Coordinates of C-alpha atoms in Angstrom, one line a residue:
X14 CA -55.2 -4.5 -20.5
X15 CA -54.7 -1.8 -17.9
X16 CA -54.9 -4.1 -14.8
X17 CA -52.5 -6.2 -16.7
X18 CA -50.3 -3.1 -17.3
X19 CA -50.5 -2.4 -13.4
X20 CA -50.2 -6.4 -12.1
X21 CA -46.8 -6.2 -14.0
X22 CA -45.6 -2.6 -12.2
X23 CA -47.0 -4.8 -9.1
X24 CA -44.4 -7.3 -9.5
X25 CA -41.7 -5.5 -10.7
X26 CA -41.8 -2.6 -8.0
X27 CA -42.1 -5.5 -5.2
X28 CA -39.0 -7.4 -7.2
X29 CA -37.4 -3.9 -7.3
X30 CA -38.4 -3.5 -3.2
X31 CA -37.1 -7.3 -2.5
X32 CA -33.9 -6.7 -4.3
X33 CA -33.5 -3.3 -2.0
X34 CA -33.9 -5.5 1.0
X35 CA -32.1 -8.0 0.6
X36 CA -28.9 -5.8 -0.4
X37 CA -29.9 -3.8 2.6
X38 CA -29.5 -7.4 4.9
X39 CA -26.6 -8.3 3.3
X40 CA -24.2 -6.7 5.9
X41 CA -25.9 -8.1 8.7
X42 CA -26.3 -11.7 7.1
X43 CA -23.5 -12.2 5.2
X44 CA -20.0 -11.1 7.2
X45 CA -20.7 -13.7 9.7
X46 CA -19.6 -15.7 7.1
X47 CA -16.5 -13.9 6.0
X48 CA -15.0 -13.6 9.1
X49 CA -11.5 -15.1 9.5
X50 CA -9.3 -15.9 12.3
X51 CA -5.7 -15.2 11.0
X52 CA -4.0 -15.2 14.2
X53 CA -4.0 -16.5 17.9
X54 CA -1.4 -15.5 20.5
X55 CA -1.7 -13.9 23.9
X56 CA -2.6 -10.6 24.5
X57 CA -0.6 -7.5 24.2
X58 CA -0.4 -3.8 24.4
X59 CA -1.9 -4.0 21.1
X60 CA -3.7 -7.0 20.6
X61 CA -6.9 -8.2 23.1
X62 CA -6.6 -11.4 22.2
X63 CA -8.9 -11.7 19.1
X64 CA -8.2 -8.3 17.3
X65 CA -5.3 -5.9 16.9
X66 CA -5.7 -2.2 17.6
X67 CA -3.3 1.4 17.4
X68 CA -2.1 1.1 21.2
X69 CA -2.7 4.7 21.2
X70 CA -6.4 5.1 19.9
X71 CA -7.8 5.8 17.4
X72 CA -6.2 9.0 16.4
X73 CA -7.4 11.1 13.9
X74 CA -11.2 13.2 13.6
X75 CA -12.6 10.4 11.3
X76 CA -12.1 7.4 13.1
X77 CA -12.9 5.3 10.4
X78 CA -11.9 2.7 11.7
X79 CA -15.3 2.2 14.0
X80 CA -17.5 2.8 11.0
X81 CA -19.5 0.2 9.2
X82 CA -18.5 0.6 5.0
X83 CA -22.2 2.1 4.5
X84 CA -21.4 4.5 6.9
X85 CA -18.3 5.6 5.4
X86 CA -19.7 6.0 1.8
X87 CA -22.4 8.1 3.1
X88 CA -20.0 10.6 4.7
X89 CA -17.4 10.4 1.8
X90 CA -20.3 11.1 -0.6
X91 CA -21.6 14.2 1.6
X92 CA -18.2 15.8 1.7
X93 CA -16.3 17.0 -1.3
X94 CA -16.8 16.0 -4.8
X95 CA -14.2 13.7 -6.1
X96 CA -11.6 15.6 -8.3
X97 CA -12.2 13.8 -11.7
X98 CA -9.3 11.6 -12.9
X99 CA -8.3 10.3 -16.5
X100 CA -9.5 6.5 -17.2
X101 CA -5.4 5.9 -18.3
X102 CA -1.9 7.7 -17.6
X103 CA 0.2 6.4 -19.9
X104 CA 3.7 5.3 -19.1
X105 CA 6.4 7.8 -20.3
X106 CA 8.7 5.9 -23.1
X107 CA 12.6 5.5 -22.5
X108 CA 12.2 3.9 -18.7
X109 CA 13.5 0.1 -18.4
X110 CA 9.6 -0.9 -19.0
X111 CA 8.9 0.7 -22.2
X112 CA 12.8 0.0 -23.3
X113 CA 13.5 -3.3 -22.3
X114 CA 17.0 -2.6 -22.2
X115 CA 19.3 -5.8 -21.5
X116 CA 21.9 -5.7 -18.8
X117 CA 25.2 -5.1 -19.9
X118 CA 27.9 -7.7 -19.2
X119 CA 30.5 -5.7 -17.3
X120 CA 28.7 -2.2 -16.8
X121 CA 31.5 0.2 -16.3
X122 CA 29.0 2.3 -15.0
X123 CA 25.2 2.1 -13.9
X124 CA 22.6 4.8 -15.2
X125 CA 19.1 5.1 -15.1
X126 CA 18.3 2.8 -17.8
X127 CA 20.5 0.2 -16.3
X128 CA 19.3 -0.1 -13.0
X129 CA 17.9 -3.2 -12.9
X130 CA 21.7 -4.4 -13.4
X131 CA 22.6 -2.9 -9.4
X132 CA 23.1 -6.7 -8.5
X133 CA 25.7 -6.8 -10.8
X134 CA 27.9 -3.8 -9.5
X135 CA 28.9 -2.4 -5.8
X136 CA 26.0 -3.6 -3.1
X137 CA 26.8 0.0 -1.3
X138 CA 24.5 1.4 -4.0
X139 CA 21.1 2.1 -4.1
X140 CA 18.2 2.4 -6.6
X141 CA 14.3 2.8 -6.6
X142 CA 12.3 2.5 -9.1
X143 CA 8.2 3.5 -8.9
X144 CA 6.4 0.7 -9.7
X145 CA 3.1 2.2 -9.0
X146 CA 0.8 2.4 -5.8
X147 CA 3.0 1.7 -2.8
X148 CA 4.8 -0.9 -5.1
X149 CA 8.4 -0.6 -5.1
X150 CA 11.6 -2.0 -6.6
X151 CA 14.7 -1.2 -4.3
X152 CA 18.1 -2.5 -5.1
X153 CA 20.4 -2.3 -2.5
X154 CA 22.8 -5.0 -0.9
X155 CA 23.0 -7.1 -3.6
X156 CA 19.3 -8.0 -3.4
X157 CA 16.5 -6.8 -5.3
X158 CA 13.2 -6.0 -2.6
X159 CA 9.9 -5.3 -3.6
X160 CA 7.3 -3.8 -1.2
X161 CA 3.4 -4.7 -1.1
X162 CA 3.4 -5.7 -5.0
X163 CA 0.1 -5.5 -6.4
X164 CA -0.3 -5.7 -10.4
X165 CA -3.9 -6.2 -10.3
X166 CA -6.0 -4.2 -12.6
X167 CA -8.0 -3.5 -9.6
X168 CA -8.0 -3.2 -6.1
X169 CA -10.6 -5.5 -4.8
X170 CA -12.0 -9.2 -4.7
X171 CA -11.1 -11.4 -7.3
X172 CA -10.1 -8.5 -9.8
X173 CA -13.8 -7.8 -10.4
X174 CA -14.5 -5.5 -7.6
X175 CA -12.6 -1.7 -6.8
X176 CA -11.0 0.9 -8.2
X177 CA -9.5 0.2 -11.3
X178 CA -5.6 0.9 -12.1
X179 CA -5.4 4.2 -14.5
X180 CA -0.9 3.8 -14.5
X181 CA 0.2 0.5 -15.9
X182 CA 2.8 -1.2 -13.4
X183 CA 6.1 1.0 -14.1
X184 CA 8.1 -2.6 -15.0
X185 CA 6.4 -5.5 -16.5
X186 CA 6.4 -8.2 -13.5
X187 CA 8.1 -10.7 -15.8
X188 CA 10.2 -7.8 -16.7
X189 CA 11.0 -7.7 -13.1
X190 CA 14.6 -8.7 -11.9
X191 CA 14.9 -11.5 -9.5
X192 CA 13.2 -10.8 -6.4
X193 CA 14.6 -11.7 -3.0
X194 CA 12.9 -9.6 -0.6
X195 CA 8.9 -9.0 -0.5
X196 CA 7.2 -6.5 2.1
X197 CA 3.9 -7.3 2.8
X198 CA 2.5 -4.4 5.0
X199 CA -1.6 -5.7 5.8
X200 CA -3.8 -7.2 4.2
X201 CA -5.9 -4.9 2.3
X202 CA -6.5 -5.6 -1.5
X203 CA -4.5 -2.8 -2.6
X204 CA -1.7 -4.0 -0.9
X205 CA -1.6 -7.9 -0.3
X206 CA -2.8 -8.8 -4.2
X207 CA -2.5 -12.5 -4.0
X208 CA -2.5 -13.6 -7.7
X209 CA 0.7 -11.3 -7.6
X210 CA 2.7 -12.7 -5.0
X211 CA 1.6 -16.4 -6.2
X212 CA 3.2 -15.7 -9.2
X213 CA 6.4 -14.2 -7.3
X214 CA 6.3 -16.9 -5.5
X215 CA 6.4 -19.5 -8.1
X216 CA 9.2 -17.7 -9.8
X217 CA 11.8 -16.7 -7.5
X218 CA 10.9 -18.4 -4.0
X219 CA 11.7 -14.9 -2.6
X220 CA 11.6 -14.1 1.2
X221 CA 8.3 -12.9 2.3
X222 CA 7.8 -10.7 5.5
X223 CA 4.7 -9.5 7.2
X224 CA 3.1 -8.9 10.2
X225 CA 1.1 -11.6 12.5
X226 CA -1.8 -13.2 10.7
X227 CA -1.4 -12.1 7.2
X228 CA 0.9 -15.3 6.9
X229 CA -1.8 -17.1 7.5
X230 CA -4.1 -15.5 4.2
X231 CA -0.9 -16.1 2.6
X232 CA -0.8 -19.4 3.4
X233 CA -4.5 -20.1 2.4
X234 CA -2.7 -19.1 -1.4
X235 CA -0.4 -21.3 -1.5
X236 CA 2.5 -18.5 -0.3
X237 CA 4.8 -18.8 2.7
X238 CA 5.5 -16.4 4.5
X239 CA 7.1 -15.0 7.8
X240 CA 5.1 -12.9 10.3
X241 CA 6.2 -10.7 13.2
X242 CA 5.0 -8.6 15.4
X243 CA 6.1 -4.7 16.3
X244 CA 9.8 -4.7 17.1
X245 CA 10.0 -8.3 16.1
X246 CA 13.3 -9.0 13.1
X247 CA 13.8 -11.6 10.3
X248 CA 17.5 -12.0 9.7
X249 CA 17.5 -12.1 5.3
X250 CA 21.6 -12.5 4.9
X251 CA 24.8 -11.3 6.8
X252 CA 24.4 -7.9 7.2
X253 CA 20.9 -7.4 6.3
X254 CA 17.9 -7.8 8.4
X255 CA 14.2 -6.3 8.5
X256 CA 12.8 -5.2 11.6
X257 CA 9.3 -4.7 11.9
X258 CA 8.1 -1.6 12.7
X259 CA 4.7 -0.2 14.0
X260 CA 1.8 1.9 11.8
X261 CA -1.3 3.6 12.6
X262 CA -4.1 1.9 10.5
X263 CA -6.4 -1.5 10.3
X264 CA -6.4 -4.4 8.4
X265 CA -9.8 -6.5 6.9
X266 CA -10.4 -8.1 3.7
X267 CA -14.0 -8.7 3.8
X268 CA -14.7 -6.3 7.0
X269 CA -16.1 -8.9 9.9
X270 CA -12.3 -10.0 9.9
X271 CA -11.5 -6.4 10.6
X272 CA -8.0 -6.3 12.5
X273 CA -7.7 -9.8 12.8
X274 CA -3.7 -9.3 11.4
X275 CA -1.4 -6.7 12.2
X276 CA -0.5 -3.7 10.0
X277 CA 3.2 -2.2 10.1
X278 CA 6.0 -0.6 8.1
X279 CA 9.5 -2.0 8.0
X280 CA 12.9 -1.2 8.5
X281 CA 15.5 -3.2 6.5
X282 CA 19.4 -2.8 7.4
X283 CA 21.1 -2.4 4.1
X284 CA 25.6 -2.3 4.0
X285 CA 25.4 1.3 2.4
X286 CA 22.1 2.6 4.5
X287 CA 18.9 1.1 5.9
X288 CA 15.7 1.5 4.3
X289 CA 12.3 2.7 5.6
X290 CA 9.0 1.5 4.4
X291 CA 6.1 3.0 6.3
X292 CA 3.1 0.9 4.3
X293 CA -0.1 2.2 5.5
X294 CA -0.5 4.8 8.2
X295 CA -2.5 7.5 9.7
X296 CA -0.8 9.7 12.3
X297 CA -2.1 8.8 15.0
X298 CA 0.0 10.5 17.5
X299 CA 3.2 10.3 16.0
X300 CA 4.7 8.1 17.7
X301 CA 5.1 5.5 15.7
X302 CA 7.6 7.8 13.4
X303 CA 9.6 8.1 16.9
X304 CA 10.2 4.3 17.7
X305 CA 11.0 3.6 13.4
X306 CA 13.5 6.8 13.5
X307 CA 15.0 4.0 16.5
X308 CA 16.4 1.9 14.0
X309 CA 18.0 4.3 10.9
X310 CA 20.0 5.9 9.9
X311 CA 17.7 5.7 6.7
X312 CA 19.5 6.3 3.7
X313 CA 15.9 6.0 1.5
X314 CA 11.9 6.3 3.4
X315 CA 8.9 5.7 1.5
X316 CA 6.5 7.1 2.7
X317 CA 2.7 7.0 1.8
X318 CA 1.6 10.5 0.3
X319 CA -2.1 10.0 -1.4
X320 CA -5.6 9.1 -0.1
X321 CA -6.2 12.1 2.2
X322 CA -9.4 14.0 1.0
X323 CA -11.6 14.0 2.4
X324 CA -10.0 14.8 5.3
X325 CA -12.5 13.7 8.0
X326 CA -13.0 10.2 7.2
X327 CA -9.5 9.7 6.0
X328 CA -7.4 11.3 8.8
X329 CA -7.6 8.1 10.9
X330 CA -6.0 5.5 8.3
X331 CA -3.7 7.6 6.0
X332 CA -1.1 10.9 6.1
X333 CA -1.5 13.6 4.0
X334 CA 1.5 15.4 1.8
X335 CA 2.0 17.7 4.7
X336 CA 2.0 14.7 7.4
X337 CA 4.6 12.9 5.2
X338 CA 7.3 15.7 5.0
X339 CA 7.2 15.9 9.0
X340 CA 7.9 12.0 9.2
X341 CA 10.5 12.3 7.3
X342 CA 11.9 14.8 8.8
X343 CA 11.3 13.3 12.2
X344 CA 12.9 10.1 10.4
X345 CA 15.9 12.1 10.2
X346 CA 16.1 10.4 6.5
X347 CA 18.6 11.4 4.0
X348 CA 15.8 10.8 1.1
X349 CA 12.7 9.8 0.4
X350 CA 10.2 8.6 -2.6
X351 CA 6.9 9.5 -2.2
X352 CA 4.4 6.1 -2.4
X353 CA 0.1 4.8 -2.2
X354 CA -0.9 7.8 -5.1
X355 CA -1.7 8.0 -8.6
X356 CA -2.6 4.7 -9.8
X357 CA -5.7 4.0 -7.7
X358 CA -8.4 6.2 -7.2
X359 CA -9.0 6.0 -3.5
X360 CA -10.0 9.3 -2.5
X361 CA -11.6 12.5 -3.8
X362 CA -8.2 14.5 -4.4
X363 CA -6.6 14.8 -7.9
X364 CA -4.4 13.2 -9.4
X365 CA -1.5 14.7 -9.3
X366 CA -2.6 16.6 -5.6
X367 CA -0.4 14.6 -4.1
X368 CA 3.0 15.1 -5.2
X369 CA 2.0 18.8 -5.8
X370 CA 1.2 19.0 -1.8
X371 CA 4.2 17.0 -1.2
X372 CA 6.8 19.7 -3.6
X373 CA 5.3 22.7 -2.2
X374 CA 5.2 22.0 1.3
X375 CA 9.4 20.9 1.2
X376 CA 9.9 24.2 -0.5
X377 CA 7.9 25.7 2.3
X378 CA 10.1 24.1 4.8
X379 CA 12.8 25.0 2.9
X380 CA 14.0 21.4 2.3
X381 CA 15.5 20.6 -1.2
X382 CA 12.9 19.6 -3.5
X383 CA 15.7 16.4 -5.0
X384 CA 15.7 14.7 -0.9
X385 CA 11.9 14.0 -1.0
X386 CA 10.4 13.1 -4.4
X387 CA 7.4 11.8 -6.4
X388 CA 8.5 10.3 -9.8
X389 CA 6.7 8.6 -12.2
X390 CA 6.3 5.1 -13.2
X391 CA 8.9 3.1 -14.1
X392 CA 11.7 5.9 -13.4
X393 CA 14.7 5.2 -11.9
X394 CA 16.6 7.6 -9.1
X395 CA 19.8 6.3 -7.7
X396 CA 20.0 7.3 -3.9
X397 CA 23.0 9.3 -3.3
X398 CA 25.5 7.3 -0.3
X399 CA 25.1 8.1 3.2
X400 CA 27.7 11.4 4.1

């Protein structure tokens, strides 16, 4: 009975050390396999020929962007301990997705809850709403933009994998108004979500922009899309065009692709002020804020503000709070909503660190707390007109 006993550990311990190995040889087996090219063009001051990369290194004391994704959980886990997080933020009642307001016929004037109507009344005016994540309603122009919309529950392949959303979206997407104007910024699953743009797609054919080789995954889904590189501009209608503008970051979706499309913010030209939308960034050295502040004046930025701590591994692929308020004000923008927090938990900071960096470090500088803002989910802020 006892050999029995210790045949059966036998097998189960060398299952147990099989299953270890394989795991272990999964990185070096498997990416081959997942590698993708998405792009082929000439080289460039930021492209070699096969893979993109920041033109000015790779800024920041992590350099994540060189490490393997066992490496990068090892450090993350040796640093600080995650700040816990709920498992579910609810959405505040009385904001357009918990009210389901209907648009008035002739609004004689547009409020919060009737800010999905701003089609409907003078283009000069502008509203935002927080969607959640670096998902973004603006309405400005007459046309309704959204930026990198992701209403996955989470963040990863095939909805199964990554962190999972604690905010629901801040507007219902079939509550959504019709969109004409998608940002796509790279391709990483919290920001390109495919099921989400095929269902955009399907419903309101919408203009999608990007930068090189994320058409391409697009493509694969069914999505059209069309790609530029740095400096590179999409004409949408008279009067409105999007110019795309550079970031410090990377791009993979299952790693051995790594920077095989481009990252990059955008700037859109809008009648009554442009807007800014700085999708993923580290740093780097800066000057990427220099060459976007090129094409303002920016009546509205958004710009990232979570997924900072721990600082070392992070520095190289996102800004902090404090990194945010000095591109905006190298922007030289009037406002700006602060975006990529509080819905996925990405990083070891809590919750609400982000917006609580963000308020103190304006008051700090002395800049009003209502220019630079982190609302919640769903809420509306019209954006005063350009003086």
């Amino acid at each position: 009975m006892r050999q029995a006993t210790m045949r059966m550990w036998g097998v189960i311990w060398r299952g147990l050390l099989g299953a270890l190995i394989a795991l272990l040889l999964v990185p070096a087996i498997v990416p081959p396999f997942l590698d993708r090219i998405y792009y082929r063009g000439p080289a460039s001051a930021h492209f070699n020929g096969q893979r993109f990369f920041n033109p000015e290194g790779e800024q920041g004391t992590g350099g994540a962007q060189n490490r393997t994704p066992w490496e990068m959980a090892w450090r993350t886990s040796m640093m600080k301990e995650p700040a816990p997080w709920p498992r579910h933020v609810p959405t505040r009642p009385g904001y357009p997705a918990a009210a389901g307001v209907a648009c008035p016929v002739k609004p004689a004037h547009v409020t919060e809850n009737w800010a999905r109507c701003v089609d409907r009344v003078d283009p000069r005016r502008m509203f935002v709403t927080w969607i959640g994540h670096s998902t973004v309603l603006v309405q400005a122009g007459g046309i309704n933009i959204l930026t990198d919309p992701i209403y996955a529950e989470r963040a990863g392949p095939w909805g199964l994998f990554g962190p999972k959303r604690v905010r629901n979206p801040g507007i219902a997407l079939d509550d959504l108004p019709h969109i004409d104007l998608i940002l796509v910024s790279h391709n990483h699953w919290d920001h390109m979500d495919l099921p989400t743009l095929k269902r955009l797609w399907a419903r309101d054919r919408p203009l999608i922009v990007t930068g090189l080789g994320n058409d391409a995954i697009l493509k694969s889904a069914g999505v059209p899309a069309i790609a530029r590189d740095w400096g590179g501009t999409v004409n949408v209608r008279p009067g409105i065009t999007v110019t795309i503008e550079r970031a410090h970051h990377w791009s993979s979706r299952w790693w051995k692709d790594k920077d095989r499309a481009l990252w990059s913010g955008f700037a859109v030209t809008l009648p009554g002020g442009n807007l800014y939308y700085a999708g993923d960034t580290g740093p780097g050295d800066g000057t990427w804020v220099t060459a976007a502040a090129k094409d303002g004046p920016y009546r509205l930025a958004l710009i990232p503000i979570g997924a900072f701590q721990p600082h070392e591994p992070m520095s190289g692929n996102h800004i902090d709070p404090v990194e945010a308020v000095s591109a905006f004000q190298k922007l030289g923008a009037a406002y700006a909503l602060g975006v990529h927090w509080g819905t996925f938990k990405l990083s070891s900071e809590g919750l609400y660190d982000p917006p609580n960096l963000l308020h103190a470090t304006t008051d700090r500088r002395g800049i009003a707390r209502g220019r630079f803002r982190a609302i919640e989910v769903g809420k509306n802020w019209e954006i005063p007109a350009l003086r």
